[in-house]
CSV table of C-alpha atoms in Angstrom, one decimal:
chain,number,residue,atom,x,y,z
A,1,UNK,CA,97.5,111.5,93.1
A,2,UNK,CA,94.3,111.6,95.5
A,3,UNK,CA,96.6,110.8,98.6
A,4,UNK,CA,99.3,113.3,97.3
A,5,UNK,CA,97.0,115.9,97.6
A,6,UNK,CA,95.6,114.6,101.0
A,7,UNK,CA,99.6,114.6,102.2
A,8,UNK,CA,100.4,117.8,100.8
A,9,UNK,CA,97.8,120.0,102.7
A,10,UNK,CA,98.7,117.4,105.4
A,11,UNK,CA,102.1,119.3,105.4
A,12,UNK,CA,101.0,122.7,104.8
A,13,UNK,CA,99.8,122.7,107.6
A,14,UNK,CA,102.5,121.1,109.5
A,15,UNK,CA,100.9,118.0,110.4
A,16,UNK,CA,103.4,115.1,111.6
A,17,UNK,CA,103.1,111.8,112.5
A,18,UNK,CA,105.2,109.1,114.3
A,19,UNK,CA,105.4,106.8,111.8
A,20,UNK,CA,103.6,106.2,107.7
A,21,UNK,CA,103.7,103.2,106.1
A,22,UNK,CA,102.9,103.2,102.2
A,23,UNK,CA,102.3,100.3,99.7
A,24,UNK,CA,102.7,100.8,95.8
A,25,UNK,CA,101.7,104.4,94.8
A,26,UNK,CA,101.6,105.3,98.6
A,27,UNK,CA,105.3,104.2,98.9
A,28,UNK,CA,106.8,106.0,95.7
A,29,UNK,CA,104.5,109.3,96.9
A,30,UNK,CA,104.7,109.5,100.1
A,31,UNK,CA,108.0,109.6,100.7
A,32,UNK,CA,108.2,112.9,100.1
A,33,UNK,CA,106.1,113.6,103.1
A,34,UNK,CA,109.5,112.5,105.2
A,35,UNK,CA,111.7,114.7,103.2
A,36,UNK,CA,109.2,117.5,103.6
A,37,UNK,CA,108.5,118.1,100.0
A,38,UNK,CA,105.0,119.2,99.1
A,39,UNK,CA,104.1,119.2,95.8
A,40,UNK,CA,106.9,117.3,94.7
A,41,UNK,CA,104.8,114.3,93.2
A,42,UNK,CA,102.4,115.8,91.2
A,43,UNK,CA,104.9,118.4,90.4
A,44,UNK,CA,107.3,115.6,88.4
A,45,UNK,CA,104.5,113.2,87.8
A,46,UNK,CA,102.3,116.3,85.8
A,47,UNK,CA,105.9,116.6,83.9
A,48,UNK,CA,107.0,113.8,83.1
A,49,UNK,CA,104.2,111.2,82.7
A,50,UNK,CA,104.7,111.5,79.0
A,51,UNK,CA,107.8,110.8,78.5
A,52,UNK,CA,109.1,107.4,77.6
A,53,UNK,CA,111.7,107.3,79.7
A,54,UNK,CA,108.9,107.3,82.5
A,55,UNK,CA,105.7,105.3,82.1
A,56,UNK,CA,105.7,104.2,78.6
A,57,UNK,CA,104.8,100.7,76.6
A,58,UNK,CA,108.5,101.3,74.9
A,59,UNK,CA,109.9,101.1,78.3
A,60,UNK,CA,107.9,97.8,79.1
A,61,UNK,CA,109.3,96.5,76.2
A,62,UNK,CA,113.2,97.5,76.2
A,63,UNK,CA,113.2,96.8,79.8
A,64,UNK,CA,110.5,94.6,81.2
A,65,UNK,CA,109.0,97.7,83.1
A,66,UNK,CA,106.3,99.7,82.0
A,67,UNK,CA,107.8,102.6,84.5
A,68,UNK,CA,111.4,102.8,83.6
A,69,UNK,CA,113.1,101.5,86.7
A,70,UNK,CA,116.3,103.8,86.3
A,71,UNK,CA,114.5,106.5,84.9
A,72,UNK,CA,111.8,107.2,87.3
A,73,UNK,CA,113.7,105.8,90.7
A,74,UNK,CA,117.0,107.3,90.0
A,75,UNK,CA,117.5,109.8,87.1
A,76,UNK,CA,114.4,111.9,88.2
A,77,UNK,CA,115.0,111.9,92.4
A,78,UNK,CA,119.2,112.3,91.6
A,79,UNK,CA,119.1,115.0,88.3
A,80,UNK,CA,115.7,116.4,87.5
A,81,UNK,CA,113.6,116.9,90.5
A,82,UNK,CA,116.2,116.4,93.5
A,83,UNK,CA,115.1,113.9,96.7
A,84,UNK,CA,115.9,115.6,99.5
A,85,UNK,CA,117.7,112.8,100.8
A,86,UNK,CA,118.9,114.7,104.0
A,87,UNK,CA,116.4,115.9,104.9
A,88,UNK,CA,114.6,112.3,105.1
A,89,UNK,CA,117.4,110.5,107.0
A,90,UNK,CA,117.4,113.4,109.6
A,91,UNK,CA,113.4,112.9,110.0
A,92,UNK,CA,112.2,111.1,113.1
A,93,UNK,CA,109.1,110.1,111.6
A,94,UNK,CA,109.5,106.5,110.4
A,95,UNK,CA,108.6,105.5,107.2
A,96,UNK,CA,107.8,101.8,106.2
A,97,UNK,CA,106.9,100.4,102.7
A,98,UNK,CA,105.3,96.9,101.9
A,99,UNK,CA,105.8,94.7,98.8
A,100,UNK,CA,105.1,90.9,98.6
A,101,UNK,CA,108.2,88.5,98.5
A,102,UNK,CA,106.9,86.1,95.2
A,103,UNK,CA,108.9,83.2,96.6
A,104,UNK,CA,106.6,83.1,99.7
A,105,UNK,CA,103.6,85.2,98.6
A,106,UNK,CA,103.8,86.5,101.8
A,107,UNK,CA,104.0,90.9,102.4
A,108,UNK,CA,107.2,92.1,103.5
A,109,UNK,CA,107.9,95.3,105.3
A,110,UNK,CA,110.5,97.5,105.5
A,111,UNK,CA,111.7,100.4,107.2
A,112,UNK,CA,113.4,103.2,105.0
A,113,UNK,CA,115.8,105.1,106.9
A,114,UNK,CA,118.2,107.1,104.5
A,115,UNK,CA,116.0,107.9,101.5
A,116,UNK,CA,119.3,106.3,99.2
A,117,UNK,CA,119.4,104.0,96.2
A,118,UNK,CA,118.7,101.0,98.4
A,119,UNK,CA,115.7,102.4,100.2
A,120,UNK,CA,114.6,103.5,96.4
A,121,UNK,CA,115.1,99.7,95.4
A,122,UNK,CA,112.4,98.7,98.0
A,123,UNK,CA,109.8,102.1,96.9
A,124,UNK,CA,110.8,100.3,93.7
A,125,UNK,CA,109.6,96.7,94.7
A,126,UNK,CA,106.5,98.2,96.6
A,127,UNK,CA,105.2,99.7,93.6
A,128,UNK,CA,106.1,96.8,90.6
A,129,UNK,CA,102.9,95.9,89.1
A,130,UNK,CA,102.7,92.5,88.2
A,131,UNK,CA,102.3,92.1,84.8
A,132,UNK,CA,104.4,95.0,83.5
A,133,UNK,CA,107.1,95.1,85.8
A,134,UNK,CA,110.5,92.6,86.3
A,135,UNK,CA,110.7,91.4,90.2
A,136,UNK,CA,113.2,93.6,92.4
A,137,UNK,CA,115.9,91.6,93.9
A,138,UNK,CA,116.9,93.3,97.1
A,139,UNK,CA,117.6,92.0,101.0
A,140,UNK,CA,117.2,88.4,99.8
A,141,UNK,CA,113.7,88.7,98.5
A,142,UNK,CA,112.2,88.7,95.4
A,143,UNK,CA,109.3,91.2,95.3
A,144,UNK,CA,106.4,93.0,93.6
A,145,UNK,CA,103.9,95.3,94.2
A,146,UNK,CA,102.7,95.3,98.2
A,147,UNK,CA,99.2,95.4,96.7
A,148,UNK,CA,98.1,92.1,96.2
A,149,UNK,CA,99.5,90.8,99.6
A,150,UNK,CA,98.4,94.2,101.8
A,151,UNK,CA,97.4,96.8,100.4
A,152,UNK,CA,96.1,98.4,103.3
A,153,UNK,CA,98.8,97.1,106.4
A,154,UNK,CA,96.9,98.2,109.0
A,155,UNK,CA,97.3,95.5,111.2
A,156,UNK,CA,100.6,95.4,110.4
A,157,UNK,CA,101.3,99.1,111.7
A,158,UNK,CA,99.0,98.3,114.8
A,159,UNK,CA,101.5,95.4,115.8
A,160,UNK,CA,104.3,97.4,116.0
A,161,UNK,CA,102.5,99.9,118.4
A,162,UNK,CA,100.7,102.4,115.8
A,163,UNK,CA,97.3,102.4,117.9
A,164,UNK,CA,96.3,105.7,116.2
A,165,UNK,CA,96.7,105.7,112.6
A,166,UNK,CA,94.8,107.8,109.9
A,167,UNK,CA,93.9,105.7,106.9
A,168,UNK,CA,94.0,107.1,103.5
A,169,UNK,CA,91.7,104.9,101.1
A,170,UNK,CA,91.2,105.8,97.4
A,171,UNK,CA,88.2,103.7,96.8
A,172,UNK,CA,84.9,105.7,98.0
A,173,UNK,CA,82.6,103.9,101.4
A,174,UNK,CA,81.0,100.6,100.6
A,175,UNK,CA,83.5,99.5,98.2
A,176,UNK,CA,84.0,95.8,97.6
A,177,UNK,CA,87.1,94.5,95.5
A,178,UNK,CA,85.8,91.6,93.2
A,179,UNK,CA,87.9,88.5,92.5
A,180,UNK,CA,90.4,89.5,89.8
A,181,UNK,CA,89.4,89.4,86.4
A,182,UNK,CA,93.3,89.0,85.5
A,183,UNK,CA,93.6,85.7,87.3
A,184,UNK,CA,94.4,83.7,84.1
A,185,UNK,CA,97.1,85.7,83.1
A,186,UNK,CA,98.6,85.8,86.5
A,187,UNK,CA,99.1,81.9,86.2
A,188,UNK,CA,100.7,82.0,83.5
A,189,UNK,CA,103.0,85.1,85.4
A,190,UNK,CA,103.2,83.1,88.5
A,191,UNK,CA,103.6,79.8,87.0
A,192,UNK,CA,107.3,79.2,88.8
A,193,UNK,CA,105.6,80.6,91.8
A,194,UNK,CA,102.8,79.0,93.5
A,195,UNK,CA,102.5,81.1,96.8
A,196,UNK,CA,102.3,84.4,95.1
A,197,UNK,CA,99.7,83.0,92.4
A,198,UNK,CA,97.6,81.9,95.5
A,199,UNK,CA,98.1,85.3,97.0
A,200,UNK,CA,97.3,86.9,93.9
A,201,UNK,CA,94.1,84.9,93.6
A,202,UNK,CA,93.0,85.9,97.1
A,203,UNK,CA,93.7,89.2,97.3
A,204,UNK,CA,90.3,90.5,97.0
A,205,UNK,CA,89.6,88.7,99.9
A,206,UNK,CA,91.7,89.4,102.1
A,207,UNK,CA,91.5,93.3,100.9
A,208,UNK,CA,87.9,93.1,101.8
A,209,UNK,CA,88.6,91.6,105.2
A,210,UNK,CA,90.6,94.4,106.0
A,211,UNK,CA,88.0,96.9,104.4
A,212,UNK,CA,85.8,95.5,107.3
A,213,UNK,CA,88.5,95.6,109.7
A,214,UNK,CA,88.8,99.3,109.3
A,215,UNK,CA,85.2,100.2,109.3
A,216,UNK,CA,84.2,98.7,112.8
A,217,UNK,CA,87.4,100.2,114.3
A,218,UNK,CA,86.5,103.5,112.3
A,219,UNK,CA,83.0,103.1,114.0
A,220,UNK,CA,84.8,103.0,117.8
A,221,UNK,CA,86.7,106.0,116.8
A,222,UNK,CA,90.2,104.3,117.0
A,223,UNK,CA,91.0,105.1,113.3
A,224,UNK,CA,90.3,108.1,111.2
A,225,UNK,CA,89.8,107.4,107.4
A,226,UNK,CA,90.0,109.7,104.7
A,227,UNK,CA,88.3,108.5,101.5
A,228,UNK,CA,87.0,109.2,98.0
A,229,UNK,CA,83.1,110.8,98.1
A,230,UNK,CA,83.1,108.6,95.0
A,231,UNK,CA,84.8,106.7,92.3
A,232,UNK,CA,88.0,108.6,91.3
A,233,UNK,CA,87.8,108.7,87.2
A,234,UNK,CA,91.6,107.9,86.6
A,235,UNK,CA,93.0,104.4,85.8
A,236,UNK,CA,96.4,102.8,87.1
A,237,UNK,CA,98.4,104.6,84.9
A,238,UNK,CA,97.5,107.9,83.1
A,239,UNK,CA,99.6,110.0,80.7
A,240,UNK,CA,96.8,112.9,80.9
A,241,UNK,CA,98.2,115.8,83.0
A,242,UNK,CA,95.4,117.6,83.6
A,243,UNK,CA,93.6,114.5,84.8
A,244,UNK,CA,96.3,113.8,87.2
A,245,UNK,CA,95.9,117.5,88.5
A,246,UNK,CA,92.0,117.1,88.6
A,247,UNK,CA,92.6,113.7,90.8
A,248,UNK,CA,95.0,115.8,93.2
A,249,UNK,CA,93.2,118.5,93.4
A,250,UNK,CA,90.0,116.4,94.6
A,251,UNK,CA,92.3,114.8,97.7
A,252,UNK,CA,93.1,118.9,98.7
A,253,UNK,CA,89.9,119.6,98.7
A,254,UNK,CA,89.0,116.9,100.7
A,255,UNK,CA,92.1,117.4,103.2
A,256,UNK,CA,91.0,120.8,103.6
A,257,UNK,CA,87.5,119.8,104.7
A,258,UNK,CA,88.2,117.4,106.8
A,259,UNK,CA,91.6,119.6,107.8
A,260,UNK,CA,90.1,120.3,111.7
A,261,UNK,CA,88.7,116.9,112.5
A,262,UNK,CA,92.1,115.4,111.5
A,263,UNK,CA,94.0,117.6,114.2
A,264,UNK,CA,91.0,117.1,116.7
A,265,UNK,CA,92.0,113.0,115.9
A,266,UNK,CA,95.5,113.6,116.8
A,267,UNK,CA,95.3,115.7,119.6
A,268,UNK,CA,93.7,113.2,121.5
């Protein structure tokens, strides 16, 4: 919600890029900024994040996903709050998404081009949590959340010529990710799959790494971050509208601010 903000004032004022890469939340939000929707996400989120059908314990246990996979990736963009699919196919800007293939533990990118049910299927596998969420099948992988694997791809965008990039983080400065407390349970998860459980168990430190990565080129003035002042009060999932709407509201505020050193970033 603190990105979608960020984005939408982003498009407000008609800011484009060449290319955006999202992982997990950033993936299922920010595809709206190809198909040029502001206010989309926290429109449908602020909606519907109390129904079942959506993000629910019910739909965890009907369906093995605690956000209804049909529901929220196909009912919602198709019936209730319409994907502007044309609109994204016809957009130059490129738009990648990461998730982490379980077989291989390793992060897998992907490059979204129509905005269709096969592009939703790999938003999908970017943002399944582990834990609460069934694998997604798709292009011969079997993935979940891009989280644990990159959750920041930096490096990855940089490789494939991104040399400018604006990184949104939505942990405040000096953060440091500790080892994860769920480890246990994520053996037991990843029991038929070593390479993702060894992943998992390092993915605080490579998340770090990259933490430190981003602050000595943010130093040189080769990236532009956007961050948190401080700790965003919200947890991974949250049925409370208004807190949703309180998180947003911080990342416009924040967009607006920082609105004239973003373009100065770009232009040069």
């Amino acid at each position: 919600m603190f990105t979608c903000g960020i984005l939408d004032v982003f498009m407000e004022n008609g800011i484009e890029f060449d290319g955006i890469i999202g992982v997990s939340a950033g993936a299922a939000f920010g595809c709206n900024y190809i198909s040029k929707q502001p206010g989309r996400a926290i429109r449908y989120n602020m909606k519907y994040c109390r129904d079942k059908r959506f993000c629910s314990v019910n739909s965890l246990i009907k369906t093995g996903n605690i956000f209804g996979a049909e529901f929220a990736y196909h009912t919602l963009p198709d019936e209730l709050d319409i994907f502007d699919r044309n609109t994204f196919e016809n957009n130059k800007t490129e738009f990648y998404v990461c998730a982490t293939d379980i077989r291989t533990g390793k992060a897998v990118y992907h490059k979204c081009k129509k905005g269709d049910y096969e592009d939703l299927e790999w938003i999908r596998a970017s943002a399944s949590m582990p834990f609460v969420s069934v694998p997604v099948e798709i292009g011969g992988y079997k993935m979940l959340d891009g989280g644990f694997s990159d959750a920041v791809p930096v490096r990855f965008f940089e490789s494939i010529g991104y040399d400018r990039n604006i990184v949104i983080l939505t942990r405040p400065d000096g953060y440091v990710k500790k080892k994860d407390s769920s480890i246990p349970l994520a053996r037991y998860t990843f029991r038929k799959y070593p390479k993702a459980l060894k992943t998992f168990e390092q993915h605080h430190i490579v998340y770090n790494d990259t933490l430190k990565y981003i602050k000595k080129k943010e130093k040189n003035g080769e990236i532009l971050v956007i961050r948190p002042e401080k700790k965003l009060e919200i947890g991974r999932i949250e049925h409370n509208p208004g807190n949703l709407k309180k998180i947003y509201d911080i990342g416009r505020n924040l967009a607006n601010r920082e609105l004239q050193k973003v373009i100065s970033f770009l232009n040069n």
